[in-house]
XYZ file of N, CA and C in Angstrom:
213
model
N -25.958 17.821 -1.514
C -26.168 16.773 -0.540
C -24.890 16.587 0.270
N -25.038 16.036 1.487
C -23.545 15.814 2.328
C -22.893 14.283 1.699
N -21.860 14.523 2.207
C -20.724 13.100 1.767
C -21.055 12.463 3.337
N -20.607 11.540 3.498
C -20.865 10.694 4.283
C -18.829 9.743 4.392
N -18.244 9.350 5.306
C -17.242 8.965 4.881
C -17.090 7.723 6.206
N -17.530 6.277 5.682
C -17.625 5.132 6.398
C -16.681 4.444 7.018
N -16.263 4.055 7.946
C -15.356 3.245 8.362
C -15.358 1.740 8.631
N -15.618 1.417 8.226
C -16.140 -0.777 8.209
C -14.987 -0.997 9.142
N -14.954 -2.128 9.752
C -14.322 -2.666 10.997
C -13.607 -3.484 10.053
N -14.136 -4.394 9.275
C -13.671 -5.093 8.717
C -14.290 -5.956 7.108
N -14.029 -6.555 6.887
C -14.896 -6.802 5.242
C -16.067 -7.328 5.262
N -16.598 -7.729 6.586
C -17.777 -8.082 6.363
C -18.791 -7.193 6.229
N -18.451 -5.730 7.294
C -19.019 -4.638 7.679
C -18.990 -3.547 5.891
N -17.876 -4.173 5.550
C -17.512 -3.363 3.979
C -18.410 -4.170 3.353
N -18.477 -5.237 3.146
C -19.409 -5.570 2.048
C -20.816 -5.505 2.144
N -21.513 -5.578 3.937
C -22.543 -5.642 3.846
C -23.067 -3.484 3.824
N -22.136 -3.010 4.060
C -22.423 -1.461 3.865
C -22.606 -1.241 2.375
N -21.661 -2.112 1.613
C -21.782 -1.879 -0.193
C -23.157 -2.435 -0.454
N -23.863 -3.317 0.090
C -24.873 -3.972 -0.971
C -26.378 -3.339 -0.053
N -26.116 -2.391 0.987
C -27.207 -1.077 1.272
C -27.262 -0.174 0.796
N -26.133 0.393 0.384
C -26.196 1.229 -0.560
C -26.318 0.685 -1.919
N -26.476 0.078 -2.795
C -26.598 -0.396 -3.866
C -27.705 -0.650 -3.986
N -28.435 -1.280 -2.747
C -30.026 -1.475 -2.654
C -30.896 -0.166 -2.744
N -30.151 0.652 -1.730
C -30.775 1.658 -2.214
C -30.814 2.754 -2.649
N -29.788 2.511 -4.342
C -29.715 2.984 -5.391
C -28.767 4.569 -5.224
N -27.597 4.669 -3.881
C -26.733 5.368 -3.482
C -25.277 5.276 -3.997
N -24.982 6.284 -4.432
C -23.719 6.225 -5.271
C -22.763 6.414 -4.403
N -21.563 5.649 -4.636
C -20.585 5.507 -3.750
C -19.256 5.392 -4.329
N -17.684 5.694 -3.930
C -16.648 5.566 -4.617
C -15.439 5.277 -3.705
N -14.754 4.486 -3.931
C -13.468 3.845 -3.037
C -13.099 5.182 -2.584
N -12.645 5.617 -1.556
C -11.750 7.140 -1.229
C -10.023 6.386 -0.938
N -9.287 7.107 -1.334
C -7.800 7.188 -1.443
C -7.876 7.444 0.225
N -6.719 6.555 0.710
C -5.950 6.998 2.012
C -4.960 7.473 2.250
N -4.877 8.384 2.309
C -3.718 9.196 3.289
C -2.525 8.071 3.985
N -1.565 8.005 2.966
C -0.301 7.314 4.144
C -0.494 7.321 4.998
N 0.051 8.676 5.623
C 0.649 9.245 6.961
C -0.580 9.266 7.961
N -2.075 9.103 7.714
C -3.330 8.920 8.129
C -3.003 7.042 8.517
N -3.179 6.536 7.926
C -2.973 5.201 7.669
C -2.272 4.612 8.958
N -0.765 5.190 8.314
C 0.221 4.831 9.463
C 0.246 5.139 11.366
N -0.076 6.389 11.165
C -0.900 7.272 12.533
C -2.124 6.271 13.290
N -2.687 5.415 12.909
C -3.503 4.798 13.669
C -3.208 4.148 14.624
N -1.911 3.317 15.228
C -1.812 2.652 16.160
C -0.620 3.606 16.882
N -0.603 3.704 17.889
C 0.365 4.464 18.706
C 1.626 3.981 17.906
N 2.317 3.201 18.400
C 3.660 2.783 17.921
C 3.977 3.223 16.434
N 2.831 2.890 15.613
C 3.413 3.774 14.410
C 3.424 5.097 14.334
N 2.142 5.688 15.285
C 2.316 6.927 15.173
C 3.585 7.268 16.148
N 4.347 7.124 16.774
C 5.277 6.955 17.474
C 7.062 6.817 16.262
N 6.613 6.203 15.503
C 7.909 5.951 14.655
C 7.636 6.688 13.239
N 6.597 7.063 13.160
C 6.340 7.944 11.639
C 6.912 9.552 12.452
N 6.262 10.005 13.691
C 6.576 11.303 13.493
C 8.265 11.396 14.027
N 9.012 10.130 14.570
C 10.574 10.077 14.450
C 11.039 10.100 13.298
N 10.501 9.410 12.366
C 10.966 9.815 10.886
C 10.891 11.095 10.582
N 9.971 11.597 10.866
C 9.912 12.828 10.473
C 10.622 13.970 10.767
N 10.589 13.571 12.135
C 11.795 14.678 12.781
C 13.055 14.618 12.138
N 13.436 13.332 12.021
C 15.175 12.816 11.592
C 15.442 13.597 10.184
N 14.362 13.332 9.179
C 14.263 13.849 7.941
C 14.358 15.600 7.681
N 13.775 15.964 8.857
C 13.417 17.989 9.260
C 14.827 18.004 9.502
N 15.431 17.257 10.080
C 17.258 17.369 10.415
C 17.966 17.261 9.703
N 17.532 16.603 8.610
C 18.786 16.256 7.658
C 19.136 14.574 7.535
N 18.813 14.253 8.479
C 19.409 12.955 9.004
C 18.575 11.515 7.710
N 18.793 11.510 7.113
C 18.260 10.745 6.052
C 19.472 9.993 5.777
N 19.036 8.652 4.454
C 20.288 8.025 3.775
C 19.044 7.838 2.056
N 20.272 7.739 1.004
C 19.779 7.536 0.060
C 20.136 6.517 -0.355
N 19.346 5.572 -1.092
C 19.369 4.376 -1.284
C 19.113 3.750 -2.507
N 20.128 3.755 -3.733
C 19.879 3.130 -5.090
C 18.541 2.552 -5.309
N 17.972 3.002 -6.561
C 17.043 1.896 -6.986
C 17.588 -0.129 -6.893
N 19.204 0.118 -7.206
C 19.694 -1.159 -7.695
C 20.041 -1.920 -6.115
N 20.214 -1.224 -5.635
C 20.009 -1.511 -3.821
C 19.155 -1.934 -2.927
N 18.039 -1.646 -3.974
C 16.522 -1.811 -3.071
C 16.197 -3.492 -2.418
N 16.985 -4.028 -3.296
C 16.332 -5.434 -3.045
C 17.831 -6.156 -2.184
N 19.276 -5.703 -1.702
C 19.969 -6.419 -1.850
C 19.984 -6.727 0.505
């Protein structure tokens, strides 16, 4: 059978898509997102994710203690 892979606008569209399929007895499972999918959706991020990326292909990184993380 084919997969089907939904996009809800928002939770109302999510919940009322969950309880059609449930009605009619269609098996369904949360799918994992893709970060870099995730982030890519609005220009500006996609705009500052693939600068990260470049900087990182360069070298240009910093490393940053676990004990640092919060200061």
């Amino acid at each position: 059978m084919e997969t089907l892979i939904v996009q809800p606008k928002d939770r109302k569209q999510l919940t009322a898509i969950k309880a059609i399929l449930k009605a009619l007895d269609v098996a369904f499972k949360k799918g994992e997102e893709n970060d870099s999918l995730y982030l890519s959706k609005s220009v500006a991020n996609k705009k500052a994710l693939d600068k990260s990326i470049k900087q990182a292909e360069k070298g240009q990184t910093v490393k940053i203690g676990v004990a640092d993380l919060w200061k």
